[in-house]
Short mmCIF file of C-alpha atoms in Angstrom, two decimals:
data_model
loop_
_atom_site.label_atom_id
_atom_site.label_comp_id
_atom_site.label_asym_id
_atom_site.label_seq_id
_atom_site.Cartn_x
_atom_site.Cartn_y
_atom_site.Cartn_z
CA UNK A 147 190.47 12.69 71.65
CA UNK A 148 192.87 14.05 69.36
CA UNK A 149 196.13 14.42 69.64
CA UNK A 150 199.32 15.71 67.52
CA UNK A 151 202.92 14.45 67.64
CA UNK A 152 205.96 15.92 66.65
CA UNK A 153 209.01 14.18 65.73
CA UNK A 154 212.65 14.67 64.01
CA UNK A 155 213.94 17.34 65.97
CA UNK A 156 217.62 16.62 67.32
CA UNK A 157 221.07 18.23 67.72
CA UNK A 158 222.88 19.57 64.31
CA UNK A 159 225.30 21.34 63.42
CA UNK A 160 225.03 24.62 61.93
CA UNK A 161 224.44 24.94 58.08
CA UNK A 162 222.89 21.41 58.43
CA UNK A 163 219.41 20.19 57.99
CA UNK A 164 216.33 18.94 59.52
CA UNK A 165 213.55 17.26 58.56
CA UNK A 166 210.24 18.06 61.64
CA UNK A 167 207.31 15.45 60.96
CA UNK A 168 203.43 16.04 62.81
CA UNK A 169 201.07 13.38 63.10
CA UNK A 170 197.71 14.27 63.90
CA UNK A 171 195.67 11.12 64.83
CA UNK A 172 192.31 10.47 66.75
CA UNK A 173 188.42 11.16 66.08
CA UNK A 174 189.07 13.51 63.63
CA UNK A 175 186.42 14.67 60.92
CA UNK A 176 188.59 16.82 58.60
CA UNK A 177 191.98 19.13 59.56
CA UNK A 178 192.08 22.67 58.05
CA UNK A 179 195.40 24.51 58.62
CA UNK A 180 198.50 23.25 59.87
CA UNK A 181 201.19 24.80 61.11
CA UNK A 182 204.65 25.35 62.99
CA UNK A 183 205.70 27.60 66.33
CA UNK A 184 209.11 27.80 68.03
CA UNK A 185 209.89 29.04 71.13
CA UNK A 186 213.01 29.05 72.67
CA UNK A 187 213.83 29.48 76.56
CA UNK A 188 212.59 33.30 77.62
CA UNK A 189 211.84 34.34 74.72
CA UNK A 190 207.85 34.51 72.89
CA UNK A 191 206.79 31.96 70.83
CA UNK A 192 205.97 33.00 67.12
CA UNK A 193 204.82 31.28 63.70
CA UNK A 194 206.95 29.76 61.97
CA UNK A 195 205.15 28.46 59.12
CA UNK A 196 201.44 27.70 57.99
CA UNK A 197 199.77 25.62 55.42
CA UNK A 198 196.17 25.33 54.21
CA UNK A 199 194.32 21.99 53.93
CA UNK A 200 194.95 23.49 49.60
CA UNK A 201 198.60 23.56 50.19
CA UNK A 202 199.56 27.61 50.31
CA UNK A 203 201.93 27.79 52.81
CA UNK A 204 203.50 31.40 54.58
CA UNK A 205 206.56 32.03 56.49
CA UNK A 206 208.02 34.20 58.96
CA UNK A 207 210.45 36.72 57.22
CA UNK A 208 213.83 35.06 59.47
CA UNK A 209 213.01 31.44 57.55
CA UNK A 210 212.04 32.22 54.41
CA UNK A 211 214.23 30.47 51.54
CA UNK A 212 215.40 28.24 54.31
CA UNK A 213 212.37 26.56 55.68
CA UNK A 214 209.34 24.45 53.81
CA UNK A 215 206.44 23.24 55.28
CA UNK A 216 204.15 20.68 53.19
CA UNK A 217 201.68 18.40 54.56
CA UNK A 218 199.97 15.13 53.34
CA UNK A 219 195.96 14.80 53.99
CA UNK A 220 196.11 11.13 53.85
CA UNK A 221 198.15 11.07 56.39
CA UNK A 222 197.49 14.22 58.50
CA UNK A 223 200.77 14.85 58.57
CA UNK A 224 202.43 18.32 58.34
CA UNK A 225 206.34 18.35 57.29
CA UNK A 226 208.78 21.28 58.29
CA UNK A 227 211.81 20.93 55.87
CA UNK A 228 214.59 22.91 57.78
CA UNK A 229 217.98 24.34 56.15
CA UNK A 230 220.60 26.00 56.40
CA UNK A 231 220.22 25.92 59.79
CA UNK A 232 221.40 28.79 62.52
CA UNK A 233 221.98 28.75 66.16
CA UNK A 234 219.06 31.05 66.54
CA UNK A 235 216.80 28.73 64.98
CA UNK A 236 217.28 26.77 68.78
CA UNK A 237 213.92 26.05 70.36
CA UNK A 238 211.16 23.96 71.00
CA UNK A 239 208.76 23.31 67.71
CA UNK A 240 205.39 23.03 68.28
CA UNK A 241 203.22 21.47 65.78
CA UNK A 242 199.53 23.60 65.60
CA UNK A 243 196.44 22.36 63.78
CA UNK A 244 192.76 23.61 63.26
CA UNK A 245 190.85 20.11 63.76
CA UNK A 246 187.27 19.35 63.94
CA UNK A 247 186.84 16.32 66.13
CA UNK A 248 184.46 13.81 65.59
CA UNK A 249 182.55 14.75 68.51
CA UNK A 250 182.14 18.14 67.84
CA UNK A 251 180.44 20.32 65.20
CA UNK A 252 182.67 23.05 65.39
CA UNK A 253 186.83 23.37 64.88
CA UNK A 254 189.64 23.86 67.61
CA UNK A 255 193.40 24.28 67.76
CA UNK A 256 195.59 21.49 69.42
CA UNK A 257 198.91 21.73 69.96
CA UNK A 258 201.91 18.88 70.06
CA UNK A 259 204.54 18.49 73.19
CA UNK A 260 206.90 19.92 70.87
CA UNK A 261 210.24 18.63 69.92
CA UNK A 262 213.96 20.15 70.49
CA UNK A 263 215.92 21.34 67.83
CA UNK A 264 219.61 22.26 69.40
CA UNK A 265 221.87 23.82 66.36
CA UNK A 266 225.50 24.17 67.15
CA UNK A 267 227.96 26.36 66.15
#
């Protein structure tokens, strides 16, 4: 089974910063891309960010110059660097990743819980 967790997320203050960590762990074989989703109450949840297993990485236009995503393959970790942050960046950040199990001779998306990020005016 594989599984991915998300961490870091918390209340901040606008114009602060985050730092959103993903593990993936489990029976995995290999990891192609990662990525980030947010999705706040009502609304649709879209990409954030993406990152190949290579390291090119795209953004939705509203984060761009503010966010970063990077990722380590030794530890299949993906990293969303969040600044300058806004009270419309509020949601729930969902950590995505392509993953072919060790079971399985083809590749699937799993998805974290999610974690909370709460910015305040």
């Amino acid at each position: 089974q594989v599984q991915l967790v998300e961490s870091g997320g918390g209340l901040v203050q606008a114009g602060g910063s985050l730092r959103l960590s993903c593990a993936a762990s489990g029976s995995i074989f290999s990891i192609n891309a990662m990525g980030w989703y947010r999705q706040a109450p009502g609304k649709e949840r879209e990409l954030v960010a993406q990152i190949t297993r290579g390291g090119s990485a795209n953004y939705a236009d509203s984060v761009k110059g503010r966010f970063t995503i990077s990722r380590d393959n030794v530890k299949n970790t993906v990293y969303l660097q969040i600044n300058s942050l806004k009270p419309e960046d509020t949601a729930v950040y969902f950590c995505t990743a392509t993953v072919r199990p060790m079971v399985l001779i083809r590749f699937l998306d799993y998805w974290g819980q999610g974690t909370q990020v709460t910015v305040s005016s």
